[in-house]
XYZ file of C-alpha atoms in Angstrom:
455
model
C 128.990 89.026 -181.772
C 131.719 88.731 -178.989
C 135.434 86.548 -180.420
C 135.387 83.636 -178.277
C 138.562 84.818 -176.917
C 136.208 88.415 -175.587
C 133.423 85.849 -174.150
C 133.585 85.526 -170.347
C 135.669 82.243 -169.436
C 134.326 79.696 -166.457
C 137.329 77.727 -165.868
C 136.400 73.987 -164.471
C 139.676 72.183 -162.730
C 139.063 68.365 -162.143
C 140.486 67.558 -158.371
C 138.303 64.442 -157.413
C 139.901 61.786 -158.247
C 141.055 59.118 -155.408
C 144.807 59.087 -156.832
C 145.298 55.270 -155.840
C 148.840 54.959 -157.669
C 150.010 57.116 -155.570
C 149.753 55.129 -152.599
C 149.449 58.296 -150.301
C 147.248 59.466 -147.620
C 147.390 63.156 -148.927
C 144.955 63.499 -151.903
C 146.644 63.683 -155.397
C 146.103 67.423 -156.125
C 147.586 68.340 -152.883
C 151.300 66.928 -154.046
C 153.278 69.006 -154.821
C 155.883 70.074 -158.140
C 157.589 73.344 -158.029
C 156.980 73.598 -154.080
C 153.184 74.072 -155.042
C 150.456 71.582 -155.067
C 149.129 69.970 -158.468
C 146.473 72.378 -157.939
C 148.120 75.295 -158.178
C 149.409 74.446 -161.473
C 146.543 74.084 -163.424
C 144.869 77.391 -161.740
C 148.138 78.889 -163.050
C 147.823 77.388 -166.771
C 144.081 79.107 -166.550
C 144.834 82.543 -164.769
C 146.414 84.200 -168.374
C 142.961 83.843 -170.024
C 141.724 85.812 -167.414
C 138.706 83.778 -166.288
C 135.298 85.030 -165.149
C 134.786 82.271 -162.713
C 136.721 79.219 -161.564
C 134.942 75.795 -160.175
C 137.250 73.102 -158.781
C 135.059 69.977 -158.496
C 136.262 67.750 -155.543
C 135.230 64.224 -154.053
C 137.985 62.301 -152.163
C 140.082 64.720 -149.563
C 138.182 67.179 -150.414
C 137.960 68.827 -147.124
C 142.091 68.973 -147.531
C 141.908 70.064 -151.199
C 139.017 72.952 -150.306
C 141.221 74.501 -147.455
C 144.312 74.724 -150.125
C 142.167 75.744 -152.555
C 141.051 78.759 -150.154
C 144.388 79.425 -149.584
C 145.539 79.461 -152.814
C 142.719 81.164 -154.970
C 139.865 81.876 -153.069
C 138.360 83.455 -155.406
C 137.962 80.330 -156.695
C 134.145 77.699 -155.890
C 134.715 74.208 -154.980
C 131.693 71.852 -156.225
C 131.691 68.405 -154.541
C 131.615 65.100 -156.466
C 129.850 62.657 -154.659
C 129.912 59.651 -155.696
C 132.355 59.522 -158.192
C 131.190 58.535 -161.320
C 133.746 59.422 -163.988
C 134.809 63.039 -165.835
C 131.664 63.810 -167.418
C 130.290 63.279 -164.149
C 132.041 65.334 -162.631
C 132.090 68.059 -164.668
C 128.004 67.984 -164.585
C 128.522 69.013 -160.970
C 129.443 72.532 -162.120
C 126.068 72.949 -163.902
C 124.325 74.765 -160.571
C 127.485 77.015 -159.962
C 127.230 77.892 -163.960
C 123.588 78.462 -163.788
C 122.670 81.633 -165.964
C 126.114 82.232 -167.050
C 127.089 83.391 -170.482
C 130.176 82.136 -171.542
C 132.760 79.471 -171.905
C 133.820 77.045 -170.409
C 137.333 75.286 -169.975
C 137.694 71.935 -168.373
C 141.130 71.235 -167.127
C 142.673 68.238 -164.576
C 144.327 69.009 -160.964
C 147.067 66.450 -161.946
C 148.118 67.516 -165.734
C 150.539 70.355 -164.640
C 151.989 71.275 -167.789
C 149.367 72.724 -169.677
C 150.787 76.241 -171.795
C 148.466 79.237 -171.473
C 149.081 79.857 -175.217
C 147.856 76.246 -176.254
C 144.244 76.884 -173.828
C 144.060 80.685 -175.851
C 144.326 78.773 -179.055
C 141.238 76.553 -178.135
C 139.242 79.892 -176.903
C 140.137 81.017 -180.466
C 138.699 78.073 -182.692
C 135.613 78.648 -180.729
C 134.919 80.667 -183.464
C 134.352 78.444 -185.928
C 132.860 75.198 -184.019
C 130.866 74.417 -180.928
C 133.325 71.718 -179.018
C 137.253 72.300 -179.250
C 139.228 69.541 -178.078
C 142.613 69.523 -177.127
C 144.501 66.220 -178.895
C 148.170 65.271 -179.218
C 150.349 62.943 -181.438
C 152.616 60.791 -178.667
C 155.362 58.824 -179.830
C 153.586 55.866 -178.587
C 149.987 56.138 -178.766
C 149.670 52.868 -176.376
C 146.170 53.085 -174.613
C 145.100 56.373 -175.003
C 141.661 57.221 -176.212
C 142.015 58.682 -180.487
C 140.155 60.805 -181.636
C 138.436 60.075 -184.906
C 138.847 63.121 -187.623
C 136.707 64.269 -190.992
C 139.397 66.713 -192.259
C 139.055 69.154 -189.408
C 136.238 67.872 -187.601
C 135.775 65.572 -184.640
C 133.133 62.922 -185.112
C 134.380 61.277 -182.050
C 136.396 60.006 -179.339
C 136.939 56.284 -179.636
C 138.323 54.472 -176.177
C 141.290 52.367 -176.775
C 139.975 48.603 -175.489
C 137.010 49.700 -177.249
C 138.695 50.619 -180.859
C 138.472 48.887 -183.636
C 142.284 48.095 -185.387
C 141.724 50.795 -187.859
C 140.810 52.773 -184.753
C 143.902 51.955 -183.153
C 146.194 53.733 -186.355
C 145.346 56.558 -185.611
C 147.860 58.975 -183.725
C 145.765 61.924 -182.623
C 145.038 61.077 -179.386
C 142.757 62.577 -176.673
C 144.474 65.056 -173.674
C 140.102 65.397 -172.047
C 140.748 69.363 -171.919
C 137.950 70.465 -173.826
C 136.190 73.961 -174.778
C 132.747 74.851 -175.220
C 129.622 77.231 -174.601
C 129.241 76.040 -170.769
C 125.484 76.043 -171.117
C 125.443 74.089 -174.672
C 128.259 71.666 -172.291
C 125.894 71.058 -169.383
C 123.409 70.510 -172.329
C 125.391 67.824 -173.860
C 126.391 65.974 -170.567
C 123.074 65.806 -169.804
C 122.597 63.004 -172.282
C 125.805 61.634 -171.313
C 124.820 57.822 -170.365
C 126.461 55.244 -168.342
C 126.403 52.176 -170.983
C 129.778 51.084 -169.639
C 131.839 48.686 -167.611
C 132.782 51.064 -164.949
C 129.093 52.667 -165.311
C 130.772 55.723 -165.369
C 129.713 58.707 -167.157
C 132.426 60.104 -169.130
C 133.415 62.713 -170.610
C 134.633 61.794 -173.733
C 131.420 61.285 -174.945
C 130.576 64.874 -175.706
C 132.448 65.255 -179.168
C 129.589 62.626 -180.313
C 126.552 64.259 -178.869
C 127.551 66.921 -180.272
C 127.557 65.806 -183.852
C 124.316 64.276 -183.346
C 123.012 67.271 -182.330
C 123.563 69.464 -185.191
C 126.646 71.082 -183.616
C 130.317 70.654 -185.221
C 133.233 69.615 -182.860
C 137.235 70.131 -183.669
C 140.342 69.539 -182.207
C 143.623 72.408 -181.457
C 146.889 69.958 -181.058
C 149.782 70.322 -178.740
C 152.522 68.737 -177.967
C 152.732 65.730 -176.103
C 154.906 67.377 -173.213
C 152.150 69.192 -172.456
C 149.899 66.633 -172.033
C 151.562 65.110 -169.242
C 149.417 63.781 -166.315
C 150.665 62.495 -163.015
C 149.409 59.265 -161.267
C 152.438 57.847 -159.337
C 155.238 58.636 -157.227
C 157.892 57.569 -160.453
C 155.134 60.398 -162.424
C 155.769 63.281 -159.768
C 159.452 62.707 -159.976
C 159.562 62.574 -164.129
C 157.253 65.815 -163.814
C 159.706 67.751 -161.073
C 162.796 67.182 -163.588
C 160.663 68.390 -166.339
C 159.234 71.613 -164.448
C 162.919 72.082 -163.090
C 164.363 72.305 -166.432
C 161.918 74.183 -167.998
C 161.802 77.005 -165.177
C 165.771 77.258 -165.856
C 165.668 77.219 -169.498
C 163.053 80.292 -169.099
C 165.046 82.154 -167.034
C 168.340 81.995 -169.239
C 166.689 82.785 -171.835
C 164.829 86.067 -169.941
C 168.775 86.916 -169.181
C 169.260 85.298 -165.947
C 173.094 84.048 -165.373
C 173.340 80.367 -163.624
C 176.816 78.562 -163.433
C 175.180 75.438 -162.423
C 171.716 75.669 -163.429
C 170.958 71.730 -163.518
C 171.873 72.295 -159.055
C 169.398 75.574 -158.615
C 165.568 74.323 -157.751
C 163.279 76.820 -158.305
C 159.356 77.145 -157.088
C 156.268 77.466 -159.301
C 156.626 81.241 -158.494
C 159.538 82.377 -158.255
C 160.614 85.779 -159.679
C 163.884 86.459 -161.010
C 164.839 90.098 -162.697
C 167.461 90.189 -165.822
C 171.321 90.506 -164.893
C 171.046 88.764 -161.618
C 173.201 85.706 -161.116
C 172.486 82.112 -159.450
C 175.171 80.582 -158.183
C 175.516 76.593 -157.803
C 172.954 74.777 -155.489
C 170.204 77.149 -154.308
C 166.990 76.503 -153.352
C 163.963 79.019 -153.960
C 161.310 78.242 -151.913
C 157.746 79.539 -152.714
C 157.098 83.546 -152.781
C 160.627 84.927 -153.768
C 161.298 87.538 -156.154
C 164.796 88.397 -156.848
C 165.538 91.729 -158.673
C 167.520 92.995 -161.433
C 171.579 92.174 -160.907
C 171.261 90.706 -157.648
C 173.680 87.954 -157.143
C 172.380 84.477 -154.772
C 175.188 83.067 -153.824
C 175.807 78.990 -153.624
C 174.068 77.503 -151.304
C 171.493 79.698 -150.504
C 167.796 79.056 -149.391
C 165.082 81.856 -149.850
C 161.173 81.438 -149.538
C 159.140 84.229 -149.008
C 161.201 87.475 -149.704
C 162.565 89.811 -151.355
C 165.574 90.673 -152.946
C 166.826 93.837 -154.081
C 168.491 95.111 -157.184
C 172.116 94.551 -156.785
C 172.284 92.895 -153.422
C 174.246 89.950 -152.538
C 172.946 86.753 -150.302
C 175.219 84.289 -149.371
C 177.068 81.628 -149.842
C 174.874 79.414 -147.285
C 172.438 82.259 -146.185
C 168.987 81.430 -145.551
C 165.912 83.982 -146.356
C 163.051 83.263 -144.268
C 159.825 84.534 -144.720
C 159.241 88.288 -144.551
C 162.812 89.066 -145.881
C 163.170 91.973 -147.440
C 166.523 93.169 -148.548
C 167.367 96.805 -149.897
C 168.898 97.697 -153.231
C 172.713 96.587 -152.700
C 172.570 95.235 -149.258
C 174.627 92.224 -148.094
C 173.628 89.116 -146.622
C 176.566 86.999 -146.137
C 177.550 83.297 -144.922
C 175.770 81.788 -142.209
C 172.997 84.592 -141.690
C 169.761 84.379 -141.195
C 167.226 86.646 -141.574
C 163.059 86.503 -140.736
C 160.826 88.905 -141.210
C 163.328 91.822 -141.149
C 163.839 95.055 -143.775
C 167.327 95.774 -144.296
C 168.311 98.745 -145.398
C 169.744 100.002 -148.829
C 173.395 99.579 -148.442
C 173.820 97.638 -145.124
C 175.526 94.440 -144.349
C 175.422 91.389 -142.293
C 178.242 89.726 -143.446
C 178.505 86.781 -141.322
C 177.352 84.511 -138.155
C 174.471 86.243 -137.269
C 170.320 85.963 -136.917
C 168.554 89.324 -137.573
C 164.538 88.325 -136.930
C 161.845 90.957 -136.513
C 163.533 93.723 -137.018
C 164.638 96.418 -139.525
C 168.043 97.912 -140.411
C 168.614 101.235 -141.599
C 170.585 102.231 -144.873
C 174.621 101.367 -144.631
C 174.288 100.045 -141.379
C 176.635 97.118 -140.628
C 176.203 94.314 -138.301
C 179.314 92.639 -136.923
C 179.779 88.953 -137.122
C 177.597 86.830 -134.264
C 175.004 89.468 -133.847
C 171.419 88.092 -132.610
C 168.267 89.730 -132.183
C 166.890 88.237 -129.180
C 163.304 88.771 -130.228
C 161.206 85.520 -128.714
C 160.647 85.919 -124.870
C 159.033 82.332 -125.010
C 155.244 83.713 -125.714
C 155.847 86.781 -127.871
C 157.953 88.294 -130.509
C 159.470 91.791 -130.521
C 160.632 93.836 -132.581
C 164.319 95.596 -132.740
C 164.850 98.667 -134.733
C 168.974 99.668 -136.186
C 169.116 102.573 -137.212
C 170.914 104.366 -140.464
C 174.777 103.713 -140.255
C 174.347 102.499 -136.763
C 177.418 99.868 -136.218
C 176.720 96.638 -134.356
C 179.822 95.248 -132.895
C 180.479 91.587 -132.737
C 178.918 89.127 -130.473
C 176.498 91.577 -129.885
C 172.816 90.306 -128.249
C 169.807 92.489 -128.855
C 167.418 91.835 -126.570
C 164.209 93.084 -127.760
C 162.321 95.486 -127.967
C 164.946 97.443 -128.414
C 166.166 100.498 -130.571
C 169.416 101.400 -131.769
C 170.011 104.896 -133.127
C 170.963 106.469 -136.139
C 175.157 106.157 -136.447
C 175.135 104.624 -133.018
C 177.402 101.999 -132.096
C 177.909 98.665 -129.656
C 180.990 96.887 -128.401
C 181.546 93.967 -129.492
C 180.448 91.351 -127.012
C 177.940 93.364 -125.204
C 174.246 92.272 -124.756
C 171.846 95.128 -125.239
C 168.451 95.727 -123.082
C 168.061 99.177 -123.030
C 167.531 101.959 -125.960
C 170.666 103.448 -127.374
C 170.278 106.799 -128.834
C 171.598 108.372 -132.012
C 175.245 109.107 -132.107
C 176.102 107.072 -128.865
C 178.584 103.802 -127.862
C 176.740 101.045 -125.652
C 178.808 98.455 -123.782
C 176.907 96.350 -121.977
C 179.625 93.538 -121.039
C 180.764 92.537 -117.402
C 184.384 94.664 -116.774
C 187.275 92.429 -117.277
C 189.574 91.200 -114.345
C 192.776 89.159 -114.833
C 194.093 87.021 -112.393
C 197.700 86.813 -112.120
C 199.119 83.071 -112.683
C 195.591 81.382 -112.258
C 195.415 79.639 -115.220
C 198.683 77.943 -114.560
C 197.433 76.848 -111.543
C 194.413 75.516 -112.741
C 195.266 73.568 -115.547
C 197.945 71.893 -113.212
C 195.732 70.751 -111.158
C 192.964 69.427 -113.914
C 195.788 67.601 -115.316
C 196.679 66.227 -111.656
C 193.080 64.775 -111.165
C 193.163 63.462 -114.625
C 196.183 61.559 -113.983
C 194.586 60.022 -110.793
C 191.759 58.897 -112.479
C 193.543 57.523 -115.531
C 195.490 55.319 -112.504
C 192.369 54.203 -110.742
């Protein structure tokens, strides 16, 4: 017989709900923490336990929530919820998608972010020794949430707060709704899941219960309450962004990341940084950066989609844009910006400039107010620097263009034609003084200023 952790996982994220507290025309999954929607978050608690198949069940925006979800996993099947009629519900919409499958499966909720991989792979695990895990938690203030009613280490049931009994209500162990269980023996048991409520909602919470009654034996794997953390208002996204914040730069201290300031850097759900490198005060990583081993980000700083190098240097007040990618020991300094560009091992673009669809070969060096005109007003194009090629300041690159290897341009020229290896371009209008003119001139602004300052 398979461990529970070998079985084939079908991983069912709960993205329906309407979100109300929120008081936002954008469903509730689609907000996002880390730079990422809600979404994205629980997908990412799942991914480490490798699952076979993953079912987001979806009801109200779910037209928005199924085009993120394509974008984000698309791997993943979206079931629709319609109407909404509580967890268990919505959970029983998964039972066609799950059809014939052999397995587990893993319910977890599009707005309960914080979920560690290691706490789900502990519930896989005590599949071995009872038919329903559920995941429970001891808050510091149980208030109203749902306990869940123990015989030493089984779970006769889950007992809603308003409709607990006071000896109910002692209890601490209360109910987080991630649950664990053979999908088919699940569908099974929400089958008989009835609607004998107020809300005449079918919920979810009732399983634990059929389960006894059917013979099986149900359990619980605790966590802490941190984890359990769900979002349902603005105030809740805000409380949950600190919390993600400071555990992302805890994690990367601790991995040997150096941050002066680490309470001003703001990191994304998936960002990347190698050992050695150091974050100076008040970046921002946007989504899809990785930053490698003893690369220093300079204060800031914003980078989303790129890619740092070992030992480079970015900044202070760069910006990375996406399709960045800077070589080993390159530097990007003040004031650049850089978009979809490779730049080389070794080169630098030190200050004032905008290098955009383009690459730039090893130890080249591109002089302060460089541009690479590469938007004609309809289509991009490209400009190619080559190795140890030396771009002079002021210097406009109007692409497509191609500068060769150890080539160089003066400062101040604007560049429309290829230059080849080895050779200077100026392409600047010749200078002509005019003896005594700007005497003149500036005696005669200041004559008509006078006259209108008398008028």
């Amino acid at each position: 017989m398979q461990a529970p952790q070998d079985r084939p996982l079908a991983l069912i994220v709960l993205a329906a709900g309407a979100g109300t507290r929120m008081k936002s025309d954008l469903p509730k999954p689609l907000h996002q923490l880390g730079q990422a929607p809600l979404l994205a978050h629980a997908l990412a608690a799942g991914e480490p336990l490798s699952p076979a198949r993953i079912l987001v069940v979806t009801g109200h925006g779910a037209e928005a929530v199924e085009a993120t979800l394509n974008d984000i996993a698309p791997e993943a099947i979206s079931v629709r919820q319609e109407p909404q009629l509580g967890t268990g519900h919505a959970v029983l919409q998964a039972a066609e998608a799950l059809e014939g499958f052999e397995g587990d499966a893993m319910v977890l909720y599009a707005d309960s972010p914080f979920f560690r991989p290691e706490t789900l792979t502990d519930m896989r695990t005590a599949r071995a020794t009872h038919d329903v895990v559920m995941l429970g938690f001891e808050p510091a203030d149980p208030g109203r949430y749902g306990r869940l009613v123990m015989d030493g280490d089984n779970l006769l049931r889950i007992v809603e707060f308003k409709e607990a009994t006071e000896e109910d209500r002692q209890i601490r162990l209360c109910n987080s709704g991630v649950l664990c269980a053979d999908a088919t023996t699940l569908m099974g048991l929400l089958a008989q899941v009835g609607n004998d409520n107020a809300a005449g909602e079918y919920y979810l919470t009732d399983v634990p219960e059929l389960a006894n009654a059917n013979g099986l034996k149900a359990t619980v794997v605790r966590c802490d309450e941190e984890e359990t953390l769900g979002i349902n208002s603005r105030a809740e996204l805000v409380a949950a962004e600190r919390l993600f914040q400071a555990k992302r730069r805890d994690a990367l201290i601790e991995d040997g990341v150096t941050m002066q300031a680490p309470e001003t850097v703001h990191f994304a759900l998936d960002t990347h940084i190698g050992r050695d490198a150091v974050i100076e005060p008040y970046v921002v990583f946007g989504p899809g950066v990785t930053v490698e081993s003893g690369a220093q980000i300079r204060a800031f700083s914003h980078l989303e989609q790129c890619h740092v190098g070992s030992g480079a240097i970015v900044g202070p007040y760069a910006r990375l844009r996406p399709g960045a990618e800077i070589g080993n020991g390159a530097k990007i300094g003040n004031f650049v910006e850089v978009k979809a560009a490779a730049i080389g091992e070794g080169a630098k673009i030190n200050h004032l400039s905008y290098v955009g669809d383009a690459t730039v070969g090893e130890r080249a060096n591109i002089g302060a107010g460089t541009v690479t005109c590469n938007y004609d007003g309809v289509l991009k194009h490209r400009t190619e620097i080559g190795a140890e090629a030396f771009i002079g300041s002021d210097t406009m690159l109007v692409a497509p263009v191609s500068i060769g290897a150890r080539a160089m341009t003066a400062s101040g020229s604007v560049i429309t034609e290829n230059v080849p290896d080895g050779a200077l371009a100026i392409g600047r209008a010749k200078q002509i003084n005019k003896p005594g003119l700007a005497v003149k001139l500036m005696d005669r602004l200041r004559a008509i200023k006078a006259g209108r300052s008398k008028g």
